[in-house]
């Protein structure tokens, strides 16, 4: 674990969807002039893509099959275009993928296969036989500190969620159940690389993905009559891969061929107001029509809206592979490295604890003096109302690794001293046009995630902290 971050195991009851959630970017006060809460490329928007958006044809429908987009992205990744699944956004694909997994689980529990629209499959001999023990629902694994939509999507579809700190935390339930003859659940494992909010490669992730690749080359993952081997379906969220400032991609092409990959380029392009994303499906989706991967792929296609992209999202995805766009991105990373070094140095100089990160953001914890100073400047009426998920992090969910203690402290009064000072700092800065990302909803109370911003925004932050 990273220094200063607790690795305690926690458990919580599933809660209804909050009415409003913690996110970076604009809020009820509008667009922050100095917005450290977002991970968007601070050099953006990307001029060539902006020009493509201005030239987008908005007077007609886009191609509902996204044919040209899938072909261009397929060439970009060096894969068959049929493996590209287009979505309205990364969040939409997260929810759609989770829904597809839930539908497969329901079919298995019901004892009958449900053909998909993409690749109609026969009723599988692999589903529970008469008199067999009922199959458990699919399990969704999420990183302890991660984007909350992974867990929220699972909660929305009634799927159990478990937390991992390192990939070694994930149990070998499939192998164990195979030896015991017991039914094992389908499993979906989410990972982000580089991760958010910590901006690093999760421990053991690269080795585990490569091991997964070796296993997949030996054994097809199919729905068996009496379930025996159901290793997790892996999804790598690559949103921050284009914004890597140091190090190299830890995955080989062969390893990536057996996992799902999720891409959403709007952060790298500095235009998060334009939505659009895609999945690269594993090769087994096309090569093995009887595989679980193919079943999931078919469900995803069946659940897609008629037009997953609007004209501007289509224009952004079409522009992404263009040489001029990639050249702009590469040059912007040089600028962002310099700005990030300035940001981290300025925070440390003012007593903040800064965690290492390979991407264009970092997590930092302010000194008590900064929190108390902010609180002394705030009137009670100026204190903000916490977001619905601020003290119930979506990724703090049932964890089967030994603790039965409810995550009750996450539901505590939002006006305990530590929380009050943290909210005061956020509110004080927001009044001055500066917004930070409270990392409590990531499972990191007391920490903030700061995206790299230009020097003028950094100067505004220093003035506010020193005032």
CSV table of C-alpha atoms in Angstrom, one decimal:
chain,number,residue,atom,x,y,z
A,1,UNK,CA,0.0,0.0,0.0
A,2,UNK,CA,1.1,3.6,-0.4
A,3,UNK,CA,2.4,5.5,2.5
A,4,UNK,CA,-0.2,7.2,4.7
A,5,UNK,CA,-3.1,5.2,3.3
A,6,UNK,CA,-4.9,2.7,5.6
A,7,UNK,CA,-5.3,-0.8,4.3
A,8,UNK,CA,-8.0,-1.8,6.8
A,9,UNK,CA,-10.7,-4.2,5.5
A,10,UNK,CA,-14.3,-2.8,5.6
A,11,UNK,CA,-17.8,-4.0,4.9
A,12,UNK,CA,-20.9,-2.0,4.2
A,13,UNK,CA,-24.6,-2.5,3.4
A,14,UNK,CA,-25.7,-1.7,-0.2
A,15,UNK,CA,-27.3,1.7,-0.3
A,16,UNK,CA,-29.8,3.2,-2.8
A,17,UNK,CA,-28.3,5.3,-5.5
A,18,UNK,CA,-27.4,8.8,-4.2
A,19,UNK,CA,-29.2,11.8,-5.5
A,20,UNK,CA,-26.0,13.5,-6.4
A,21,UNK,CA,-22.4,12.1,-6.4
A,22,UNK,CA,-18.9,13.4,-6.0
A,23,UNK,CA,-17.3,14.3,-9.4
A,24,UNK,CA,-14.7,16.7,-10.6
A,25,UNK,CA,-15.6,19.6,-12.9
A,26,UNK,CA,-18.4,22.2,-12.8
A,27,UNK,CA,-20.9,22.2,-10.0
A,28,UNK,CA,-23.8,24.3,-8.8
A,29,UNK,CA,-21.5,27.4,-8.8
A,30,UNK,CA,-20.6,26.9,-12.5
A,31,UNK,CA,-17.3,26.3,-14.1
A,32,UNK,CA,-14.4,26.8,-11.7
A,33,UNK,CA,-11.8,29.2,-13.1
A,34,UNK,CA,-9.0,27.1,-11.5
A,35,UNK,CA,-10.3,23.6,-11.7
A,36,UNK,CA,-7.9,21.1,-10.1
A,37,UNK,CA,-10.7,18.6,-9.6
A,38,UNK,CA,-10.7,17.3,-13.1
A,39,UNK,CA,-8.1,15.1,-14.8
A,40,UNK,CA,-8.6,16.6,-18.2
A,41,UNK,CA,-5.4,17.6,-20.1
A,42,UNK,CA,-4.8,21.2,-19.0
A,43,UNK,CA,-3.2,21.9,-22.4
A,44,UNK,CA,-6.5,21.2,-24.2
A,45,UNK,CA,-8.7,21.3,-26.0
A,46,UNK,CA,-6.8,19.6,-28.8
A,47,UNK,CA,-6.9,22.0,-31.8
A,48,UNK,CA,-7.2,19.4,-34.6
A,49,UNK,CA,-10.1,17.6,-32.7
A,50,UNK,CA,-11.8,20.9,-32.0
A,51,UNK,CA,-11.7,21.7,-35.7
A,52,UNK,CA,-13.2,18.2,-36.4
A,53,UNK,CA,-16.0,19.0,-34.0
A,54,UNK,CA,-16.7,22.3,-35.7
A,55,UNK,CA,-17.0,20.5,-39.0
A,56,UNK,CA,-19.2,17.6,-37.7
A,57,UNK,CA,-22.4,17.0,-39.6
A,58,UNK,CA,-25.2,17.7,-37.1
A,59,UNK,CA,-28.0,17.9,-39.6
A,60,UNK,CA,-28.3,14.1,-40.0
A,61,UNK,CA,-28.1,11.0,-37.9
A,62,UNK,CA,-24.8,9.3,-37.3
A,63,UNK,CA,-24.3,5.8,-38.6
A,64,UNK,CA,-26.0,3.6,-35.9
A,65,UNK,CA,-23.5,0.8,-36.5
A,66,UNK,CA,-20.5,3.2,-36.1
A,67,UNK,CA,-18.9,1.4,-39.1
A,68,UNK,CA,-16.2,4.0,-40.0
A,69,UNK,CA,-15.4,4.6,-36.3
A,70,UNK,CA,-15.0,0.9,-35.5
A,71,UNK,CA,-12.8,0.4,-38.6
A,72,UNK,CA,-10.5,3.3,-37.8
A,73,UNK,CA,-10.2,2.3,-34.1
A,74,UNK,CA,-9.7,-1.4,-35.1
A,75,UNK,CA,-6.7,-0.3,-37.4
A,76,UNK,CA,-5.4,1.9,-34.5
A,77,UNK,CA,-5.3,-1.1,-32.2
A,78,UNK,CA,-4.3,-3.7,-34.8
A,79,UNK,CA,-7.5,-5.8,-34.2
A,80,UNK,CA,-10.5,-6.8,-36.2
A,81,UNK,CA,-13.0,-4.0,-36.3
A,82,UNK,CA,-15.7,-6.4,-35.1
A,83,UNK,CA,-14.0,-6.4,-31.7
A,84,UNK,CA,-14.6,-2.7,-31.1
A,85,UNK,CA,-17.7,-1.9,-29.1
A,86,UNK,CA,-18.8,1.8,-29.2
A,87,UNK,CA,-20.4,3.5,-26.2
A,88,UNK,CA,-21.8,6.9,-25.3
A,89,UNK,CA,-19.2,7.3,-22.6
A,90,UNK,CA,-17.0,5.2,-20.4
A,91,UNK,CA,-19.6,5.3,-17.7
A,92,UNK,CA,-22.3,4.0,-20.1
A,93,UNK,CA,-20.1,1.1,-21.1
A,94,UNK,CA,-19.3,0.3,-17.4
A,95,UNK,CA,-23.0,0.1,-16.7
A,96,UNK,CA,-23.8,-1.8,-19.9
A,97,UNK,CA,-21.0,-4.3,-19.3
A,98,UNK,CA,-22.3,-4.9,-15.8
A,99,UNK,CA,-25.8,-5.3,-17.0
A,100,UNK,CA,-24.7,-7.9,-19.6
A,101,UNK,CA,-22.9,-9.9,-16.9
A,102,UNK,CA,-26.0,-9.7,-14.7
A,103,UNK,CA,-28.2,-11.0,-17.5
A,104,UNK,CA,-25.9,-14.0,-18.1
A,105,UNK,CA,-26.0,-14.7,-14.4
A,106,UNK,CA,-29.7,-14.6,-14.4
A,107,UNK,CA,-29.8,-17.0,-17.3
A,108,UNK,CA,-27.6,-19.5,-15.5
A,109,UNK,CA,-29.6,-19.2,-12.3
A,110,UNK,CA,-32.8,-19.8,-14.3
A,111,UNK,CA,-31.3,-22.9,-15.9
A,112,UNK,CA,-31.8,-21.8,-19.5
A,113,UNK,CA,-29.7,-19.8,-21.9
A,114,UNK,CA,-31.0,-16.6,-23.4
A,115,UNK,CA,-29.8,-16.1,-27.0
A,116,UNK,CA,-28.1,-12.8,-27.7
A,117,UNK,CA,-29.0,-10.6,-30.7
A,118,UNK,CA,-25.3,-10.6,-31.9
A,119,UNK,CA,-24.6,-14.3,-31.8
A,120,UNK,CA,-27.7,-16.5,-31.0
A,121,UNK,CA,-26.5,-19.3,-28.8
A,122,UNK,CA,-28.3,-22.5,-28.1
A,123,UNK,CA,-29.5,-23.4,-24.6
A,124,UNK,CA,-26.3,-24.4,-23.0
A,125,UNK,CA,-25.7,-27.9,-21.7
A,126,UNK,CA,-23.6,-26.0,-19.2
A,127,UNK,CA,-26.4,-24.6,-17.1
A,128,UNK,CA,-27.5,-26.1,-13.8
A,129,UNK,CA,-29.0,-29.5,-14.1
A,130,UNK,CA,-32.3,-30.5,-12.5
A,131,UNK,CA,-31.7,-30.9,-8.8
A,132,UNK,CA,-28.4,-29.1,-8.9
A,133,UNK,CA,-27.5,-26.5,-6.3
A,134,UNK,CA,-28.5,-23.0,-7.4
A,135,UNK,CA,-25.7,-20.9,-8.9
A,136,UNK,CA,-24.6,-17.8,-7.0
A,137,UNK,CA,-24.9,-14.4,-8.8
A,138,UNK,CA,-22.0,-13.0,-10.6
A,139,UNK,CA,-19.4,-11.2,-8.4
A,140,UNK,CA,-17.8,-7.9,-9.3
A,141,UNK,CA,-14.3,-7.1,-8.0
A,142,UNK,CA,-13.3,-3.4,-7.8
A,143,UNK,CA,-10.1,-1.7,-6.6
A,144,UNK,CA,-10.3,-0.3,-3.1
A,145,UNK,CA,-9.5,3.2,-4.4
A,146,UNK,CA,-11.1,3.7,-7.8
A,147,UNK,CA,-13.8,5.4,-9.9
A,148,UNK,CA,-17.1,4.8,-8.1
A,149,UNK,CA,-19.1,3.8,-11.1
A,150,UNK,CA,-17.6,0.3,-11.1
A,151,UNK,CA,-19.3,-0.5,-7.8
A,152,UNK,CA,-22.4,1.7,-8.5
A,153,UNK,CA,-23.1,-0.3,-11.6
A,154,UNK,CA,-22.9,-3.5,-9.7
A,155,UNK,CA,-25.1,-2.2,-6.9
A,156,UNK,CA,-27.7,-1.0,-9.5
A,157,UNK,CA,-27.9,-4.5,-10.9
A,158,UNK,CA,-28.0,-6.2,-7.5
A,159,UNK,CA,-24.6,-7.9,-7.9
A,160,UNK,CA,-22.3,-8.5,-4.9
A,161,UNK,CA,-19.2,-6.4,-4.9
A,162,UNK,CA,-15.8,-7.3,-3.4
A,163,UNK,CA,-12.7,-5.1,-3.0
A,164,UNK,CA,-9.1,-5.8,-3.9
A,165,UNK,CA,-6.0,-3.9,-2.8
A,166,UNK,CA,-3.6,-6.0,-4.9
A,167,UNK,CA,-4.7,-8.6,-7.5
A,168,UNK,CA,-3.4,-11.3,-5.2
A,169,UNK,CA,-6.3,-10.4,-2.9
A,170,UNK,CA,-8.8,-11.9,-5.4
A,171,UNK,CA,-9.6,-15.5,-4.3
A,172,UNK,CA,-9.1,-18.6,-6.3
A,173,UNK,CA,-12.7,-19.4,-5.9
A,174,UNK,CA,-13.1,-20.9,-9.3
A,175,UNK,CA,-10.2,-23.3,-8.9
A,176,UNK,CA,-11.3,-24.2,-5.3
A,177,UNK,CA,-14.8,-24.9,-6.4
A,178,UNK,CA,-13.6,-27.0,-9.3
A,179,UNK,CA,-11.7,-29.2,-6.9
A,180,UNK,CA,-14.7,-29.4,-4.4
A,181,UNK,CA,-17.4,-29.8,-7.1
A,182,UNK,CA,-19.2,-26.7,-5.7
A,183,UNK,CA,-20.8,-24.1,-7.9
A,184,UNK,CA,-18.7,-21.0,-8.5
A,185,UNK,CA,-19.9,-17.6,-9.6
A,186,UNK,CA,-19.1,-15.7,-12.7
A,187,UNK,CA,-16.6,-12.9,-11.7
A,188,UNK,CA,-15.8,-9.6,-13.3
A,189,UNK,CA,-12.7,-7.7,-12.2
A,190,UNK,CA,-12.2,-4.0,-12.8
A,191,UNK,CA,-8.7,-2.5,-12.9
A,192,UNK,CA,-7.5,1.0,-14.0
A,193,UNK,CA,-3.9,1.5,-15.3
A,194,UNK,CA,-2.6,4.0,-14.5
A,195,UNK,CA,-5.1,4.0,-11.6
A,196,UNK,CA,-7.2,6.8,-10.3
A,197,UNK,CA,-7.0,8.5,-7.9
A,198,UNK,CA,-3.5,7.2,-7.1
A,199,UNK,CA,-2.0,7.4,-10.6
A,200,UNK,CA,0.1,4.2,-10.4
A,201,UNK,CA,0.2,0.6,-11.7
A,202,UNK,CA,-1.6,-1.5,-9.1
A,203,UNK,CA,0.7,-4.0,-7.4
A,204,UNK,CA,0.7,-7.4,-9.1
A,205,UNK,CA,-1.6,-6.3,-12.0
A,206,UNK,CA,0.8,-6.6,-14.9
A,207,UNK,CA,2.0,-10.1,-13.8
A,208,UNK,CA,-1.6,-11.2,-13.2
A,209,UNK,CA,-2.7,-10.1,-16.7
A,210,UNK,CA,0.3,-11.9,-18.3
A,211,UNK,CA,-0.6,-15.0,-16.3
A,212,UNK,CA,-4.2,-14.7,-17.5
A,213,UNK,CA,-2.9,-14.6,-21.1
A,214,UNK,CA,-0.9,-17.8,-20.6
A,215,UNK,CA,-3.9,-19.6,-19.1
A,216,UNK,CA,-6.2,-18.4,-21.9
A,217,UNK,CA,-4.0,-19.8,-24.6
A,218,UNK,CA,-4.3,-23.2,-22.9
A,219,UNK,CA,-7.9,-23.3,-21.9
A,220,UNK,CA,-11.0,-21.7,-23.4
A,221,UNK,CA,-13.3,-20.1,-20.7
A,222,UNK,CA,-16.7,-21.7,-21.5
A,223,UNK,CA,-19.9,-22.2,-19.6
A,224,UNK,CA,-19.6,-25.7,-18.4
A,225,UNK,CA,-22.4,-28.1,-17.4
A,226,UNK,CA,-21.3,-28.3,-13.8
A,227,UNK,CA,-19.3,-25.0,-13.4
A,228,UNK,CA,-15.7,-25.7,-12.6
A,229,UNK,CA,-13.4,-23.0,-14.0
A,230,UNK,CA,-14.7,-19.5,-14.1
A,231,UNK,CA,-11.7,-17.2,-13.8
A,232,UNK,CA,-12.6,-13.5,-13.7
A,233,UNK,CA,-13.5,-11.6,-16.8
A,234,UNK,CA,-10.9,-8.8,-16.7
A,235,UNK,CA,-11.6,-5.2,-17.7
A,236,UNK,CA,-8.7,-2.7,-17.9
A,237,UNK,CA,-9.8,0.9,-17.9
A,238,UNK,CA,-7.1,2.7,-20.0
A,239,UNK,CA,-8.5,6.2,-19.6
A,240,UNK,CA,-5.2,7.5,-18.2
A,241,UNK,CA,-2.8,5.5,-20.3
A,242,UNK,CA,-2.4,8.3,-22.9
A,243,UNK,CA,-1.6,10.7,-20.0
A,244,UNK,CA,1.3,8.6,-18.6
A,245,UNK,CA,4.1,11.0,-17.8
A,246,UNK,CA,6.7,8.4,-16.7
A,247,UNK,CA,7.3,4.7,-17.2
A,248,UNK,CA,6.0,2.5,-20.0
A,249,UNK,CA,2.9,0.5,-20.7
A,250,UNK,CA,3.3,-2.7,-18.5
A,251,UNK,CA,1.3,-4.9,-20.8
A,252,UNK,CA,2.3,-6.9,-23.9
A,253,UNK,CA,-0.1,-7.1,-26.9
A,254,UNK,CA,-0.5,-10.8,-26.2
A,255,UNK,CA,-1.6,-10.2,-22.7
A,256,UNK,CA,-4.1,-7.5,-23.7
A,257,UNK,CA,-5.6,-9.9,-26.3
A,258,UNK,CA,-7.4,-11.8,-23.5
A,259,UNK,CA,-8.9,-8.9,-21.5
A,260,UNK,CA,-11.4,-6.2,-22.2
A,261,UNK,CA,-10.0,-2.8,-22.6
A,262,UNK,CA,-12.0,0.4,-22.0
A,263,UNK,CA,-10.8,3.7,-23.7
A,264,UNK,CA,-12.2,7.2,-23.3
A,265,UNK,CA,-10.0,9.9,-25.0
A,266,UNK,CA,-11.8,13.0,-23.9
A,267,UNK,CA,-9.5,13.5,-20.8
A,268,UNK,CA,-6.3,13.2,-22.9
A,269,UNK,CA,-7.7,15.6,-25.4
A,270,UNK,CA,-8.8,18.2,-22.8
A,271,UNK,CA,-12.4,18.1,-23.9
A,272,UNK,CA,-14.4,16.2,-21.2
A,273,UNK,CA,-17.6,17.9,-22.4
A,274,UNK,CA,-17.6,15.7,-25.5
A,275,UNK,CA,-18.6,12.1,-24.7
A,276,UNK,CA,-17.7,8.9,-26.4
A,277,UNK,CA,-15.8,5.7,-25.6
A,278,UNK,CA,-15.0,2.2,-26.8
A,279,UNK,CA,-14.2,-1.3,-25.6
A,280,UNK,CA,-11.7,-3.6,-27.3
A,281,UNK,CA,-13.1,-7.0,-26.8
A,282,UNK,CA,-10.9,-10.1,-26.2
A,283,UNK,CA,-10.1,-12.2,-29.3
A,284,UNK,CA,-12.2,-15.1,-27.9
A,285,UNK,CA,-15.3,-13.0,-28.6
A,286,UNK,CA,-14.8,-13.8,-32.3
A,287,UNK,CA,-12.7,-16.9,-32.2
A,288,UNK,CA,-14.8,-19.1,-29.8
A,289,UNK,CA,-18.6,-18.7,-30.3
A,290,UNK,CA,-19.3,-20.9,-27.3
A,291,UNK,CA,-17.2,-18.9,-24.9
A,292,UNK,CA,-18.3,-16.8,-22.0
A,293,UNK,CA,-16.5,-13.9,-23.6
A,294,UNK,CA,-18.6,-14.3,-26.7
A,295,UNK,CA,-21.8,-14.5,-24.6
A,296,UNK,CA,-20.9,-11.3,-22.9
A,297,UNK,CA,-20.0,-9.7,-26.2
A,298,UNK,CA,-23.4,-10.6,-27.6
A,299,UNK,CA,-25.2,-9.2,-24.6
A,300,UNK,CA,-23.3,-5.9,-24.9
A,301,UNK,CA,-24.4,-5.6,-28.5
A,302,UNK,CA,-28.0,-6.4,-27.6
A,303,UNK,CA,-28.1,-3.8,-24.9
A,304,UNK,CA,-26.7,-1.0,-27.0
A,305,UNK,CA,-28.9,2.0,-27.9
A,306,UNK,CA,-29.7,2.5,-31.6
A,307,UNK,CA,-27.3,5.5,-31.7
A,308,UNK,CA,-24.6,5.1,-29.1
A,309,UNK,CA,-22.8,8.3,-30.4
A,310,UNK,CA,-23.8,11.7,-31.4
A,311,UNK,CA,-22.1,13.6,-34.2
A,312,UNK,CA,-19.5,15.3,-31.9
A,313,UNK,CA,-18.6,12.1,-30.1
A,314,UNK,CA,-18.2,10.4,-33.5
A,315,UNK,CA,-16.0,13.2,-34.7
A,316,UNK,CA,-13.8,12.9,-31.6
A,317,UNK,CA,-13.3,9.2,-31.9
A,318,UNK,CA,-12.6,9.4,-35.6
A,319,UNK,CA,-10.0,12.1,-35.0
A,320,UNK,CA,-8.2,10.3,-32.1
A,321,UNK,CA,-5.8,8.1,-34.3
A,322,UNK,CA,-4.9,11.1,-36.6
A,323,UNK,CA,-1.1,11.8,-36.6
A,324,UNK,CA,-1.7,15.5,-35.9
A,325,UNK,CA,-3.7,14.6,-32.8
A,326,UNK,CA,-1.2,12.2,-31.4
A,327,UNK,CA,1.6,14.7,-32.1
A,328,UNK,CA,-0.2,17.3,-30.2
A,329,UNK,CA,-0.8,14.9,-27.3
A,330,UNK,CA,2.9,13.9,-27.1
A,331,UNK,CA,4.0,17.6,-27.0
A,332,UNK,CA,1.4,18.4,-24.4
A,333,UNK,CA,2.9,15.7,-22.1
A,334,UNK,CA,6.2,17.6,-22.1
A,335,UNK,CA,4.4,20.7,-20.8
A,336,UNK,CA,2.4,18.7,-18.3
A,337,UNK,CA,5.5,17.1,-16.8
A,338,UNK,CA,6.9,20.6,-16.1
A,339,UNK,CA,3.6,21.8,-14.6
A,340,UNK,CA,3.2,18.7,-12.5
A,341,UNK,CA,6.7,19.1,-11.0
A,342,UNK,CA,5.8,22.7,-10.1
A,343,UNK,CA,2.5,21.6,-8.5
A,344,UNK,CA,4.1,18.9,-6.4
A,345,UNK,CA,7.0,21.1,-5.3
A,346,UNK,CA,4.6,23.9,-4.3
A,347,UNK,CA,2.4,21.6,-2.3
A,348,UNK,CA,5.3,20.0,-0.4
A,349,UNK,CA,6.7,23.5,0.3
A,350,UNK,CA,3.5,24.3,2.0
A,351,UNK,CA,3.5,21.2,4.2
A,352,UNK,CA,1.3,18.9,2.1
A,353,UNK,CA,2.0,15.2,1.9
A,354,UNK,CA,2.1,14.2,-1.8
A,355,UNK,CA,1.9,10.6,-3.1
A,356,UNK,CA,3.9,9.5,-6.1
A,357,UNK,CA,2.0,9.3,-9.4
A,358,UNK,CA,2.9,8.5,-13.0
A,359,UNK,CA,0.0,10.4,-14.5
A,360,UNK,CA,-1.2,14.0,-14.7
A,361,UNK,CA,-2.7,14.1,-11.2
A,362,UNK,CA,-1.7,13.2,-7.7
A,363,UNK,CA,-3.2,12.7,-4.3
A,364,UNK,CA,-2.1,15.1,-1.5
A,365,UNK,CA,-3.1,15.6,2.1
A,366,UNK,CA,-2.9,19.1,3.6
A,367,UNK,CA,-1.3,19.9,7.0
A,368,UNK,CA,-3.6,20.5,9.9
A,369,UNK,CA,-2.7,24.2,9.9
A,370,UNK,CA,-4.2,24.7,6.5
A,371,UNK,CA,-7.4,22.9,7.5
A,372,UNK,CA,-7.8,24.9,10.7
A,373,UNK,CA,-7.0,28.2,8.9
A,374,UNK,CA,-9.8,27.5,6.4
A,375,UNK,CA,-12.2,26.6,9.2
A,376,UNK,CA,-11.5,29.9,11.0
A,377,UNK,CA,-12.4,31.8,7.8
A,378,UNK,CA,-15.8,30.1,7.3
A,379,UNK,CA,-19.2,31.0,8.6
A,380,UNK,CA,-21.5,28.1,9.4
A,381,UNK,CA,-23.9,29.3,6.7
A,382,UNK,CA,-21.0,29.0,4.1
A,383,UNK,CA,-20.3,25.3,4.8
A,384,UNK,CA,-21.3,23.1,1.8
A,385,UNK,CA,-23.6,20.2,1.9
A,386,UNK,CA,-21.6,17.0,1.4
A,387,UNK,CA,-22.3,15.0,-1.7
A,388,UNK,CA,-24.5,12.0,-1.1
A,389,UNK,CA,-21.5,9.6,-1.6
A,390,UNK,CA,-18.9,11.7,0.3
A,391,UNK,CA,-19.0,9.6,3.4
A,392,UNK,CA,-20.2,6.4,1.8
A,393,UNK,CA,-17.5,5.6,-0.7
A,394,UNK,CA,-18.9,3.5,-3.5
A,395,UNK,CA,-15.8,1.3,-3.5
A,396,UNK,CA,-16.1,0.6,0.2
A,397,UNK,CA,-18.3,-2.5,-0.2
A,398,UNK,CA,-18.6,-6.0,1.3
A,399,UNK,CA,-15.1,-7.6,1.5
A,400,UNK,CA,-14.8,-11.3,2.2
A,401,UNK,CA,-11.2,-11.3,3.4
A,402,UNK,CA,-11.9,-11.6,7.1
A,403,UNK,CA,-13.6,-8.5,8.5
A,404,UNK,CA,-17.3,-8.5,9.5
A,405,UNK,CA,-17.2,-4.9,10.9
A,406,UNK,CA,-19.7,-2.7,9.1
A,407,UNK,CA,-18.3,0.4,7.4
A,408,UNK,CA,-20.4,2.4,9.8
A,409,UNK,CA,-17.9,5.2,10.3
A,410,UNK,CA,-18.5,6.2,6.7
A,411,UNK,CA,-22.1,7.1,7.7
A,412,UNK,CA,-21.0,9.3,10.6
A,413,UNK,CA,-22.0,12.9,11.1
A,414,UNK,CA,-20.5,15.1,8.5
A,415,UNK,CA,-19.6,17.6,11.1
A,416,UNK,CA,-17.0,15.8,13.1
A,417,UNK,CA,-13.9,18.0,13.5
A,418,UNK,CA,-11.8,16.4,10.8
A,419,UNK,CA,-14.6,16.4,8.3
A,420,UNK,CA,-15.6,19.9,9.1
A,421,UNK,CA,-12.1,21.3,8.5
A,422,UNK,CA,-11.8,19.4,5.2
A,423,UNK,CA,-15.1,20.7,4.0
A,424,UNK,CA,-14.1,24.2,5.1
A,425,UNK,CA,-11.0,24.1,3.0
A,426,UNK,CA,-12.9,22.9,0.0
A,427,UNK,CA,-15.5,25.7,0.5
A,428,UNK,CA,-12.9,28.4,1.1
A,429,UNK,CA,-11.1,27.6,-2.1
A,430,UNK,CA,-14.3,27.2,-4.1
A,431,UNK,CA,-15.3,30.7,-3.1
A,432,UNK,CA,-12.1,31.9,-4.7
A,433,UNK,CA,-12.7,30.1,-7.9
A,434,UNK,CA,-10.6,27.1,-7.1
A,435,UNK,CA,-11.8,23.5,-6.9
A,436,UNK,CA,-10.1,20.4,-5.6
A,437,UNK,CA,-11.4,16.8,-5.8
A,438,UNK,CA,-12.3,15.5,-2.4
A,439,UNK,CA,-10.9,11.9,-2.4
A,440,UNK,CA,-13.3,10.6,0.3
A,441,UNK,CA,-15.5,9.0,-2.3
A,442,UNK,CA,-12.5,7.2,-3.6
A,443,UNK,CA,-12.0,5.7,-0.1
A,444,UNK,CA,-9.3,8.2,0.9
A,445,UNK,CA,-10.8,10.5,3.6
A,446,UNK,CA,-8.5,13.4,4.4
A,447,UNK,CA,-6.9,13.4,0.9
A,448,UNK,CA,-7.5,15.5,-2.2
A,449,UNK,CA,-6.8,14.6,-5.8
A,450,UNK,CA,-5.3,17.4,-7.8
A,451,UNK,CA,-5.1,17.4,-11.6
A,452,UNK,CA,-2.2,19.4,-13.1
A,453,UNK,CA,-3.2,22.9,-14.0
A,454,UNK,CA,-1.3,25.8,-15.7
A,455,UNK,CA,1.1,28.0,-13.6
A,456,UNK,CA,-1.5,30.8,-13.3
A,457,UNK,CA,-4.0,28.5,-11.7
A,458,UNK,CA,-1.2,27.2,-9.4
A,459,UNK,CA,-0.4,30.7,-8.4
A,460,UNK,CA,-4.1,31.3,-7.5
A,461,UNK,CA,-4.0,28.2,-5.3
A,462,UNK,CA,-0.9,29.4,-3.5
A,463,UNK,CA,-2.4,32.8,-2.9
A,464,UNK,CA,-5.6,31.2,-1.5
A,465,UNK,CA,-3.7,28.8,0.8
A,466,UNK,CA,-1.4,31.6,2.1
A,467,UNK,CA,-4.1,34.2,2.5
